[in-house]
Amino acid sequence: MSPLDAFWHIANLFAPAWGLAALLALAIKGVWRREAKSLAWRRLWMWGAAGGTAAVIAAVLLLGRDGKMAGYALLVLGVALPQWWLLSVKR
């Protein structure tokens, strides 16, 4: 595998986590405008992406491979929990 292929392989592994984090951050900013007013879109996205990345790594380590439904459930929790925490704390 060439270095470029390895880069795309890793990027595509984490793309669902980063994409879901971006969509959820946009939804939070759109639906809960008053509650999320003090939170920057980028902060919501970065925390969600970090949680999603950790969830993908945990799913691969626990389940042995990517693409299982339990891994996707863990991904949703990994993205949603940090963003929920940011909304509840409102720093």
mmCIF file of N, CA, C and O in Angstrom:
data_model
loop_
_atom_site.group_PDB
_atom_site.id
_atom_site.type_symbol
_atom_site.label_atom_id
_atom_site.label_comp_id
_atom_site.label_asym_id
_atom_site.label_seq_id
_atom_site.Cartn_x
_atom_site.Cartn_y
_atom_site.Cartn_z
ATOM 1 N N MET A 1 0.841 -1.170 0.000
ATOM 2 C CA MET A 1 0.000 0.000 0.000
ATOM 3 C C MET A 1 0.891 1.241 0.000
ATOM 4 O O MET A 1 1.800 1.363 0.814
ATOM 5 N N SER A 2 0.610 2.146 -0.898
ATOM 6 C CA SER A 2 1.399 3.376 -0.981
ATOM 7 C C SER A 2 0.992 4.326 0.150
ATOM 8 O O SER A 2 -0.077 4.174 0.752
ATOM 9 N N PRO A 3 1.818 5.317 0.443
ATOM 10 C CA PRO A 3 1.456 6.276 1.489
ATOM 11 C C PRO A 3 0.154 7.031 1.193
ATOM 12 O O PRO A 3 -0.630 7.296 2.098
ATOM 13 N N LEU A 4 -0.091 7.325 -0.074
ATOM 14 C CA LEU A 4 -1.333 7.999 -0.438
ATOM 15 C C LEU A 4 -2.538 7.085 -0.208
ATOM 16 O O LEU A 4 -3.572 7.523 0.303
ATOM 17 N N ASP A 5 -2.393 5.811 -0.562
ATOM 18 C CA ASP A 5 -3.470 4.853 -0.298
ATOM 19 C C ASP A 5 -3.712 4.690 1.203
ATOM 20 O O ASP A 5 -4.859 4.593 1.646
ATOM 21 N N ALA A 6 -2.654 4.671 1.985
ATOM 22 C CA ALA A 6 -2.793 4.556 3.434
ATOM 23 C C ALA A 6 -3.501 5.779 4.011
ATOM 24 O O ALA A 6 -4.360 5.650 4.892
ATOM 25 N N PHE A 7 -3.160 6.960 3.500
ATOM 26 C CA PHE A 7 -3.834 8.180 3.943
ATOM 27 C C PHE A 7 -5.330 8.098 3.676
ATOM 28 O O PHE A 7 -6.146 8.397 4.553
ATOM 29 N N TRP A 8 -5.722 7.725 2.461
ATOM 30 C CA TRP A 8 -7.147 7.645 2.116
ATOM 31 C C TRP A 8 -7.850 6.549 2.895
ATOM 32 O O TRP A 8 -9.025 6.675 3.252
ATOM 33 N N HIS A 9 -7.161 5.473 3.181
ATOM 34 C CA HIS A 9 -7.737 4.392 3.966
ATOM 35 C C HIS A 9 -8.081 4.878 5.375
ATOM 36 O O HIS A 9 -9.187 4.634 5.879
ATOM 37 N N ILE A 10 -7.144 5.575 6.003
ATOM 38 C CA ILE A 10 -7.367 6.112 7.351
ATOM 39 C C ILE A 10 -8.421 7.219 7.322
ATOM 40 O O ILE A 10 -9.296 7.284 8.199
ATOM 41 N N ALA A 11 -8.359 8.096 6.322
ATOM 42 C CA ALA A 11 -9.339 9.180 6.222
ATOM 43 C C ALA A 11 -10.750 8.630 6.051
ATOM 44 O O ALA A 11 -11.701 9.144 6.649
ATOM 45 N N ASN A 12 -10.907 7.595 5.263
ATOM 46 C CA ASN A 12 -12.232 7.007 5.069
ATOM 47 C C ASN A 12 -12.701 6.229 6.295
ATOM 48 O O ASN A 12 -13.906 6.059 6.486
ATOM 49 N N LEU A 13 -11.789 5.775 7.121
ATOM 50 C CA LEU A 13 -12.179 5.122 8.362
ATOM 51 C C LEU A 13 -12.845 6.121 9.311
ATOM 52 O O LEU A 13 -13.840 5.802 9.958
ATOM 53 N N PHE A 14 -12.304 7.334 9.362
ATOM 54 C CA PHE A 14 -12.819 8.344 10.276
ATOM 55 C C PHE A 14 -13.832 9.296 9.652
ATOM 56 O O PHE A 14 -14.432 10.106 10.368
ATOM 57 N N ALA A 15 -14.052 9.241 8.359
ATOM 58 C CA ALA A 15 -14.982 10.146 7.686
ATOM 59 C C ALA A 15 -16.411 10.072 8.244
ATOM 60 O O ALA A 15 -17.047 11.124 8.416
ATOM 61 N N PRO A 16 -16.962 8.893 8.538
ATOM 62 C CA PRO A 16 -18.312 8.883 9.117
ATOM 63 C C PRO A 16 -18.396 9.607 10.463
ATOM 64 O O PRO A 16 -19.373 10.309 10.743
ATOM 65 N N ALA A 17 -17.377 9.483 11.287
ATOM 66 C CA ALA A 17 -17.380 10.162 12.588
ATOM 67 C C ALA A 17 -17.334 11.675 12.402
ATOM 68 O O ALA A 17 -18.091 12.414 13.038
ATOM 69 N N TRP A 18 -16.473 12.148 11.533
ATOM 70 C CA TRP A 18 -16.335 13.584 11.322
ATOM 71 C C TRP A 18 -17.564 14.157 10.627
ATOM 72 O O TRP A 18 -17.999 15.261 10.946
ATOM 73 N N GLY A 19 -18.115 13.420 9.673
ATOM 74 C CA GLY A 19 -19.324 13.879 8.991
ATOM 75 C C GLY A 19 -20.525 13.922 9.918
ATOM 76 O O GLY A 19 -21.303 14.884 9.905
ATOM 77 N N LEU A 20 -20.698 12.887 10.728
ATOM 78 C CA LEU A 20 -21.800 12.862 11.689
ATOM 79 C C LEU A 20 -21.645 13.978 12.711
ATOM 80 O O LEU A 20 -22.628 14.618 13.100
ATOM 81 N N ALA A 21 -20.431 14.242 13.146
ATOM 82 C CA ALA A 21 -20.191 15.329 14.093
ATOM 83 C C ALA A 21 -20.568 16.676 13.479
ATOM 84 O O ALA A 21 -21.166 17.526 14.149
ATOM 85 N N ALA A 22 -20.241 16.882 12.211
ATOM 86 C CA ALA A 22 -20.598 18.133 11.543
ATOM 87 C C ALA A 22 -22.110 18.269 11.390
ATOM 88 O O ALA A 22 -22.680 19.337 11.651
ATOM 89 N N LEU A 23 -22.777 17.199 10.990
ATOM 90 C CA LEU A 23 -24.232 17.255 10.828
ATOM 91 C C LEU A 23 -24.929 17.496 12.161
ATOM 92 O O LEU A 23 -25.887 18.272 12.241
ATOM 93 N N LEU A 24 -24.474 16.845 13.204
ATOM 94 C CA LEU A 24 -25.093 17.031 14.512
ATOM 95 C C LEU A 24 -24.821 18.431 15.051
ATOM 96 O O LEU A 24 -25.694 19.041 15.666
ATOM 97 N N ALA A 25 -23.636 18.965 14.827
ATOM 98 C CA ALA A 25 -23.340 20.336 15.257
ATOM 99 C C ALA A 25 -24.244 21.331 14.537
ATOM 100 O O ALA A 25 -24.768 22.266 15.156
ATOM 101 N N LEU A 26 -24.456 21.135 13.241
ATOM 102 C CA LEU A 26 -25.371 22.006 12.492
ATOM 103 C C LEU A 26 -26.795 21.878 13.006
ATOM 104 O O LEU A 26 -27.510 22.872 13.134
ATOM 105 N N ALA A 27 -27.217 20.670 13.306
ATOM 106 C CA ALA A 27 -28.567 20.457 13.821
ATOM 107 C C ALA A 27 -28.733 21.117 15.188
ATOM 108 O O ALA A 27 -29.770 21.726 15.473
ATOM 109 N N ILE A 28 -27.734 21.006 16.030
ATOM 110 C CA ILE A 28 -27.795 21.633 17.352
ATOM 111 C C ILE A 28 -27.899 23.145 17.214
ATOM 112 O O ILE A 28 -28.717 23.786 17.878
ATOM 113 N N LYS A 29 -27.065 23.722 16.349
ATOM 114 C CA LYS A 29 -27.105 25.175 16.160
ATOM 115 C C LYS A 29 -28.419 25.631 15.532
ATOM 116 O O LYS A 29 -28.854 26.755 15.766
ATOM 117 N N GLY A 30 -29.064 24.756 14.766
ATOM 118 C CA GLY A 30 -30.325 25.131 14.143
ATOM 119 C C GLY A 30 -31.539 24.912 15.024
ATOM 120 O O GLY A 30 -32.442 25.738 15.071
ATOM 121 N N VAL A 31 -31.563 23.821 15.751
ATOM 122 C CA VAL A 31 -32.741 23.468 16.536
ATOM 123 C C VAL A 31 -32.713 24.125 17.917
ATOM 124 O O VAL A 31 -33.729 24.649 18.377
ATOM 125 N N TRP A 32 -31.585 24.103 18.585
ATOM 126 C CA TRP A 32 -31.465 24.677 19.922
ATOM 127 C C TRP A 32 -30.676 25.978 19.841
ATOM 128 O O TRP A 32 -29.591 26.103 20.416
ATOM 129 N N ARG A 33 -31.233 26.957 19.152
ATOM 130 C CA ARG A 33 -30.518 28.214 18.917
ATOM 131 C C ARG A 33 -30.159 28.933 20.207
ATOM 132 O O ARG A 33 -29.027 29.376 20.385
ATOM 133 N N ARG A 34 -31.149 29.086 21.086
ATOM 134 C CA ARG A 34 -30.885 29.832 22.329
ATOM 135 C C ARG A 34 -29.903 29.097 23.236
ATOM 136 O O ARG A 34 -29.002 29.707 23.798
ATOM 137 N N GLU A 35 -30.072 27.793 23.365
ATOM 138 C CA GLU A 35 -29.211 27.026 24.253
ATOM 139 C C GLU A 35 -27.775 26.946 23.737
ATOM 140 O O GLU A 35 -26.827 26.895 24.505
ATOM 141 N N ALA A 36 -27.627 26.922 22.410
ATOM 142 C CA ALA A 36 -26.299 26.769 21.801
ATOM 143 C C ALA A 36 -25.709 28.085 21.329
ATOM 144 O O ALA A 36 -24.693 28.092 20.639
ATOM 145 N N LYS A 37 -26.326 29.194 21.705
ATOM 146 C CA LYS A 37 -25.854 30.491 21.235
ATOM 147 C C LYS A 37 -24.412 30.771 21.646
ATOM 148 O O LYS A 37 -23.628 31.311 20.873
ATOM 149 N N SER A 38 -24.053 30.387 22.863
ATOM 150 C CA SER A 38 -22.699 30.678 23.359
ATOM 151 C C SER A 38 -21.656 29.681 22.851
ATOM 152 O O SER A 38 -20.464 29.891 23.051
ATOM 153 N N LEU A 39 -22.092 28.607 22.210
ATOM 154 C CA LEU A 39 -21.155 27.590 21.714
ATOM 155 C C LEU A 39 -20.847 27.824 20.236
ATOM 156 O O LEU A 39 -21.758 27.973 19.427
ATOM 157 N N ALA A 40 -19.587 27.820 19.907
ATOM 158 C CA ALA A 40 -19.181 27.954 18.511
ATOM 159 C C ALA A 40 -19.422 26.644 17.770
ATOM 160 O O ALA A 40 -19.294 25.556 18.346
ATOM 161 N N TRP A 41 -19.785 26.762 16.501
ATOM 162 C CA TRP A 41 -20.020 25.574 15.667
ATOM 163 C C TRP A 41 -18.778 24.712 15.647
ATOM 164 O O TRP A 41 -18.859 23.490 15.741
ATOM 165 N N ARG A 42 -17.615 25.333 15.531
ATOM 166 C CA ARG A 42 -16.361 24.582 15.448
ATOM 167 C C ARG A 42 -16.078 23.805 16.731
ATOM 168 O O ARG A 42 -15.580 22.679 16.694
ATOM 169 N N ARG A 43 -16.408 24.397 17.867
ATOM 170 C CA ARG A 43 -16.199 23.698 19.142
ATOM 171 C C ARG A 43 -17.099 22.464 19.235
ATOM 172 O O ARG A 43 -16.666 21.398 19.665
ATOM 173 N N LEU A 44 -18.363 22.622 18.855
ATOM 174 C CA LEU A 44 -19.275 21.480 18.831
ATOM 175 C C LEU A 44 -18.742 20.390 17.911
ATOM 176 O O LEU A 44 -18.752 19.213 18.248
ATOM 177 N N TRP A 45 -18.282 20.795 16.724
ATOM 178 C CA TRP A 45 -17.783 19.813 15.758
ATOM 179 C C TRP A 45 -16.527 19.114 16.274
ATOM 180 O O TRP A 45 -16.404 17.897 16.164
ATOM 181 N N MET A 46 -15.609 19.875 16.838
ATOM 182 C CA MET A 46 -14.349 19.269 17.275
ATOM 183 C C MET A 46 -14.570 18.262 18.401
ATOM 184 O O MET A 46 -13.968 17.190 18.401
ATOM 185 N N TRP A 47 -15.423 18.602 19.373
ATOM 186 C CA TRP A 47 -15.694 17.654 20.451
ATOM 187 C C TRP A 47 -16.418 16.423 19.932
ATOM 188 O O TRP A 47 -16.130 15.296 20.339
ATOM 189 N N GLY A 48 -17.378 16.616 19.035
ATOM 190 C CA GLY A 48 -18.074 15.478 18.449
ATOM 191 C C GLY A 48 -17.143 14.608 17.614
ATOM 192 O O GLY A 48 -17.208 13.381 17.662
ATOM 193 N N ALA A 49 -16.263 15.244 16.850
ATOM 194 C CA ALA A 49 -15.311 14.493 16.032
ATOM 195 C C ALA A 49 -14.317 13.727 16.896
ATOM 196 O O ALA A 49 -13.958 12.583 16.577
ATOM 197 N N ALA A 50 -13.889 14.329 17.993
ATOM 198 C CA ALA A 50 -12.970 13.631 18.896
ATOM 199 C C ALA A 50 -13.646 12.414 19.532
ATOM 200 O O ALA A 50 -13.056 11.329 19.610
ATOM 201 N N GLY A 51 -14.870 12.589 19.969
ATOM 202 C CA GLY A 51 -15.608 11.459 20.538
ATOM 203 C C GLY A 51 -15.883 10.376 19.512
ATOM 204 O O GLY A 51 -15.773 9.179 19.806
ATOM 205 N N GLY A 52 -16.215 10.784 18.293
ATOM 206 C CA GLY A 52 -16.447 9.813 17.224
ATOM 207 C C GLY A 52 -15.187 9.072 16.830
ATOM 208 O O GLY A 52 -15.215 7.867 16.566
ATOM 209 N N THR A 53 -14.073 9.774 16.796
ATOM 210 C CA THR A 53 -12.792 9.138 16.481
ATOM 211 C C THR A 53 -12.433 8.102 17.545
ATOM 212 O O THR A 53 -12.018 6.985 17.220
ATOM 213 N N ALA A 54 -12.605 8.478 18.803
ATOM 214 C CA ALA A 54 -12.339 7.525 19.886
ATOM 215 C C ALA A 54 -13.271 6.324 19.803
ATOM 216 O O ALA A 54 -12.860 5.183 20.046
ATOM 217 N N ALA A 55 -14.523 6.563 19.438
ATOM 218 C CA ALA A 55 -15.485 5.466 19.321
ATOM 219 C C ALA A 55 -15.118 4.524 18.176
ATOM 220 O O ALA A 55 -15.260 3.304 18.305
ATOM 221 N N VAL A 56 -14.658 5.064 17.056
ATOM 222 C CA VAL A 56 -14.251 4.215 15.925
ATOM 223 C C VAL A 56 -13.053 3.358 16.328
ATOM 224 O O VAL A 56 -13.008 2.156 16.029
ATOM 225 N N ILE A 57 -12.086 3.962 17.001
ATOM 226 C CA ILE A 57 -10.911 3.205 17.444
ATOM 227 C C ILE A 57 -11.329 2.119 18.438
ATOM 228 O O ILE A 57 -10.874 0.971 18.340
ATOM 229 N N ALA A 58 -12.211 2.467 19.381
ATOM 230 C CA ALA A 58 -12.682 1.482 20.358
ATOM 231 C C ALA A 58 -13.451 0.354 19.671
ATOM 232 O O ALA A 58 -13.298 -0.817 20.031
ATOM 233 N N ALA A 59 -14.268 0.691 18.676
ATOM 234 C CA ALA A 59 -15.036 -0.338 17.962
ATOM 235 C C ALA A 59 -14.110 -1.295 17.222
ATOM 236 O O ALA A 59 -14.334 -2.510 17.231
ATOM 237 N N VAL A 60 -13.077 -0.769 16.586
ATOM 238 C CA VAL A 60 -12.130 -1.632 15.876
ATOM 239 C C VAL A 60 -11.391 -2.535 16.864
ATOM 240 O O VAL A 60 -11.195 -3.729 16.604
ATOM 241 N N LEU A 61 -11.005 -1.977 18.012
ATOM 242 C CA LEU A 61 -10.285 -2.779 19.003
ATOM 243 C C LEU A 61 -11.187 -3.826 19.658
ATOM 244 O O LEU A 61 -10.764 -4.965 19.874
ATOM 245 N N LEU A 62 -12.417 -3.455 19.976
ATOM 246 C CA LEU A 62 -13.323 -4.379 20.662
ATOM 247 C C LEU A 62 -13.946 -5.412 19.730
ATOM 248 O O LEU A 62 -14.112 -6.575 20.111
ATOM 249 N N LEU A 63 -14.323 -4.976 18.525
ATOM 250 C CA LEU A 63 -15.051 -5.851 17.616
ATOM 251 C C LEU A 63 -14.163 -6.524 16.569
ATOM 252 O O LEU A 63 -14.615 -7.418 15.869
ATOM 253 N N GLY A 64 -12.945 -6.050 16.433
ATOM 254 C CA GLY A 64 -12.022 -6.684 15.503
ATOM 255 C C GLY A 64 -12.023 -6.132 14.099
ATOM 256 O O GLY A 64 -11.108 -6.378 13.339
ATOM 257 N N ARG A 65 -13.058 -5.371 13.733
ATOM 258 C CA ARG A 65 -13.104 -4.770 12.395
ATOM 259 C C ARG A 65 -14.126 -3.648 12.377
ATOM 260 O O ARG A 65 -14.933 -3.508 13.287
ATOM 261 N N ASP A 66 -14.089 -2.886 11.321
ATOM 262 C CA ASP A 66 -15.019 -1.787 11.139
ATOM 263 C C ASP A 66 -16.241 -2.285 10.370
ATOM 264 O O ASP A 66 -16.166 -3.265 9.638
ATOM 265 N N GLY A 67 -17.372 -1.622 10.548
ATOM 266 C CA GLY A 67 -18.540 -1.922 9.738
ATOM 267 C C GLY A 67 -19.609 -2.753 10.417
ATOM 268 O O GLY A 67 -20.592 -3.120 9.783
ATOM 269 N N LYS A 68 -19.456 -3.038 11.692
ATOM 270 C CA LYS A 68 -20.495 -3.775 12.410
ATOM 271 C C LYS A 68 -21.505 -2.786 12.985
ATOM 272 O O LYS A 68 -21.180 -1.653 13.304
ATOM 273 N N MET A 69 -22.748 -3.232 13.133
ATOM 274 C CA MET A 69 -23.796 -2.355 13.649
ATOM 275 C C MET A 69 -23.483 -1.874 15.065
ATOM 276 O O MET A 69 -23.782 -0.730 15.407
ATOM 277 N N ALA A 70 -22.902 -2.718 15.880
ATOM 278 C CA ALA A 70 -22.530 -2.301 17.233
ATOM 279 C C ALA A 70 -21.487 -1.186 17.177
ATOM 280 O O ALA A 70 -21.493 -0.278 18.007
ATOM 281 N N GLY A 71 -20.603 -1.242 16.205
ATOM 282 C CA GLY A 71 -19.613 -0.184 16.031
ATOM 283 C C GLY A 71 -20.254 1.125 15.630
ATOM 284 O O GLY A 71 -19.851 2.198 16.100
ATOM 285 N N TYR A 72 -21.269 1.068 14.774
ATOM 286 C CA TYR A 72 -21.973 2.288 14.380
ATOM 287 C C TYR A 72 -22.782 2.852 15.538
ATOM 288 O O TYR A 72 -22.887 4.071 15.693
ATOM 289 N N ALA A 73 -23.348 1.991 16.381
ATOM 290 C CA ALA A 73 -24.052 2.471 17.576
ATOM 291 C C ALA A 73 -23.076 3.167 18.517
ATOM 292 O O ALA A 73 -23.393 4.227 19.090
ATOM 293 N N LEU A 74 -21.900 2.599 18.672
ATOM 294 C CA LEU A 74 -20.867 3.227 19.495
ATOM 295 C C LEU A 74 -20.431 4.558 18.896
ATOM 296 O O LEU A 74 -20.181 5.523 19.625
ATOM 297 N N LEU A 75 -20.375 4.627 17.579
ATOM 298 C CA LEU A 75 -20.028 5.868 16.891
ATOM 299 C C LEU A 75 -21.054 6.956 17.184
ATOM 300 O O LEU A 75 -20.698 8.091 17.484
ATOM 301 N N VAL A 76 -22.328 6.627 17.113
ATOM 302 C CA VAL A 76 -23.375 7.616 17.392
ATOM 303 C C VAL A 76 -23.264 8.115 18.835
ATOM 304 O O VAL A 76 -23.360 9.314 19.094
ATOM 305 N N LEU A 77 -23.047 7.200 19.771
ATOM 306 C CA LEU A 77 -22.867 7.613 21.166
ATOM 307 C C LEU A 77 -21.611 8.458 21.350
ATOM 308 O O LEU A 77 -21.622 9.447 22.079
ATOM 309 N N GLY A 78 -20.541 8.069 20.674
ATOM 310 C CA GLY A 78 -19.288 8.807 20.795
ATOM 311 C C GLY A 78 -19.377 10.217 20.261
ATOM 312 O O GLY A 78 -18.710 11.130 20.766
ATOM 313 N N VAL A 79 -20.197 10.438 19.249
ATOM 314 C CA VAL A 79 -20.382 11.786 18.700
ATOM 315 C C VAL A 79 -21.376 12.580 19.538
ATOM 316 O O VAL A 79 -21.165 13.757 19.825
ATOM 317 N N ALA A 80 -22.463 11.944 19.947
ATOM 318 C CA ALA A 80 -23.547 12.665 20.613
ATOM 319 C C ALA A 80 -23.228 13.039 22.061
ATOM 320 O O ALA A 80 -23.615 14.121 22.514
ATOM 321 N N LEU A 81 -22.566 12.166 22.796
ATOM 322 C CA LEU A 81 -22.340 12.439 24.218
ATOM 323 C C LEU A 81 -21.498 13.693 24.482
ATOM 324 O O LEU A 81 -21.862 14.490 25.353
ATOM 325 N N PRO A 82 -20.387 13.925 23.777
ATOM 326 C CA PRO A 82 -19.643 15.170 24.040
ATOM 327 C C PRO A 82 -20.450 16.424 23.685
ATOM 328 O O PRO A 82 -20.382 17.420 24.398
ATOM 329 N N GLN A 83 -21.238 16.352 22.621
ATOM 330 C CA GLN A 83 -22.029 17.521 22.241
ATOM 331 C C GLN A 83 -23.163 17.750 23.231
ATOM 332 O O GLN A 83 -23.491 18.888 23.557
ATOM 333 N N TRP A 84 -23.759 16.691 23.730
ATOM 334 C CA TRP A 84 -24.781 16.824 24.760
ATOM 335 C C TRP A 84 -24.172 17.429 26.024
ATOM 336 O O TRP A 84 -24.762 18.301 26.656
ATOM 337 N N TRP A 85 -22.983 16.976 26.386
ATOM 338 C CA TRP A 85 -22.312 17.494 27.564
ATOM 339 C C TRP A 85 -22.024 18.983 27.413
ATOM 340 O O TRP A 85 -22.223 19.768 28.361
ATOM 341 N N LEU A 86 -21.575 19.406 26.220
ATOM 342 C CA LEU A 86 -21.318 20.828 25.998
ATOM 343 C C LEU A 86 -22.592 21.654 26.156
ATOM 344 O O LEU A 86 -22.557 22.762 26.688
ATOM 345 N N LEU A 87 -23.705 21.135 25.675
ATOM 346 C CA LEU A 87 -24.972 21.862 25.807
ATOM 347 C C LEU A 87 -25.429 21.932 27.262
ATOM 348 O O LEU A 87 -26.006 22.923 27.681
ATOM 349 N N SER A 88 -25.196 20.877 28.013
ATOM 350 C CA SER A 88 -25.677 20.859 29.396
ATOM 351 C C SER A 88 -24.798 21.709 30.306
ATOM 352 O O SER A 88 -25.290 22.291 31.274
ATOM 353 N N VAL A 89 -23.514 21.814 29.997
ATOM 354 C CA VAL A 89 -22.599 22.595 30.822
ATOM 355 C C VAL A 89 -22.604 24.065 30.402
ATOM 356 O O VAL A 89 -22.495 24.964 31.233
ATOM 357 N N LYS A 90 -22.718 24.344 29.102
ATOM 358 C CA LYS A 90 -22.733 25.696 28.516
ATOM 359 C C LYS A 90 -21.552 26.533 28.962
ATOM 360 O O LYS A 90 -21.677 27.581 29.546
ATOM 361 N N ARG A 91 -20.366 26.063 28.646
ATOM 362 C CA ARG A 91 -19.160 26.830 28.994
ATOM 363 C C ARG A 91 -18.912 27.902 27.997
ATOM 364 O O ARG A 91 -19.127 27.899 26.896
#
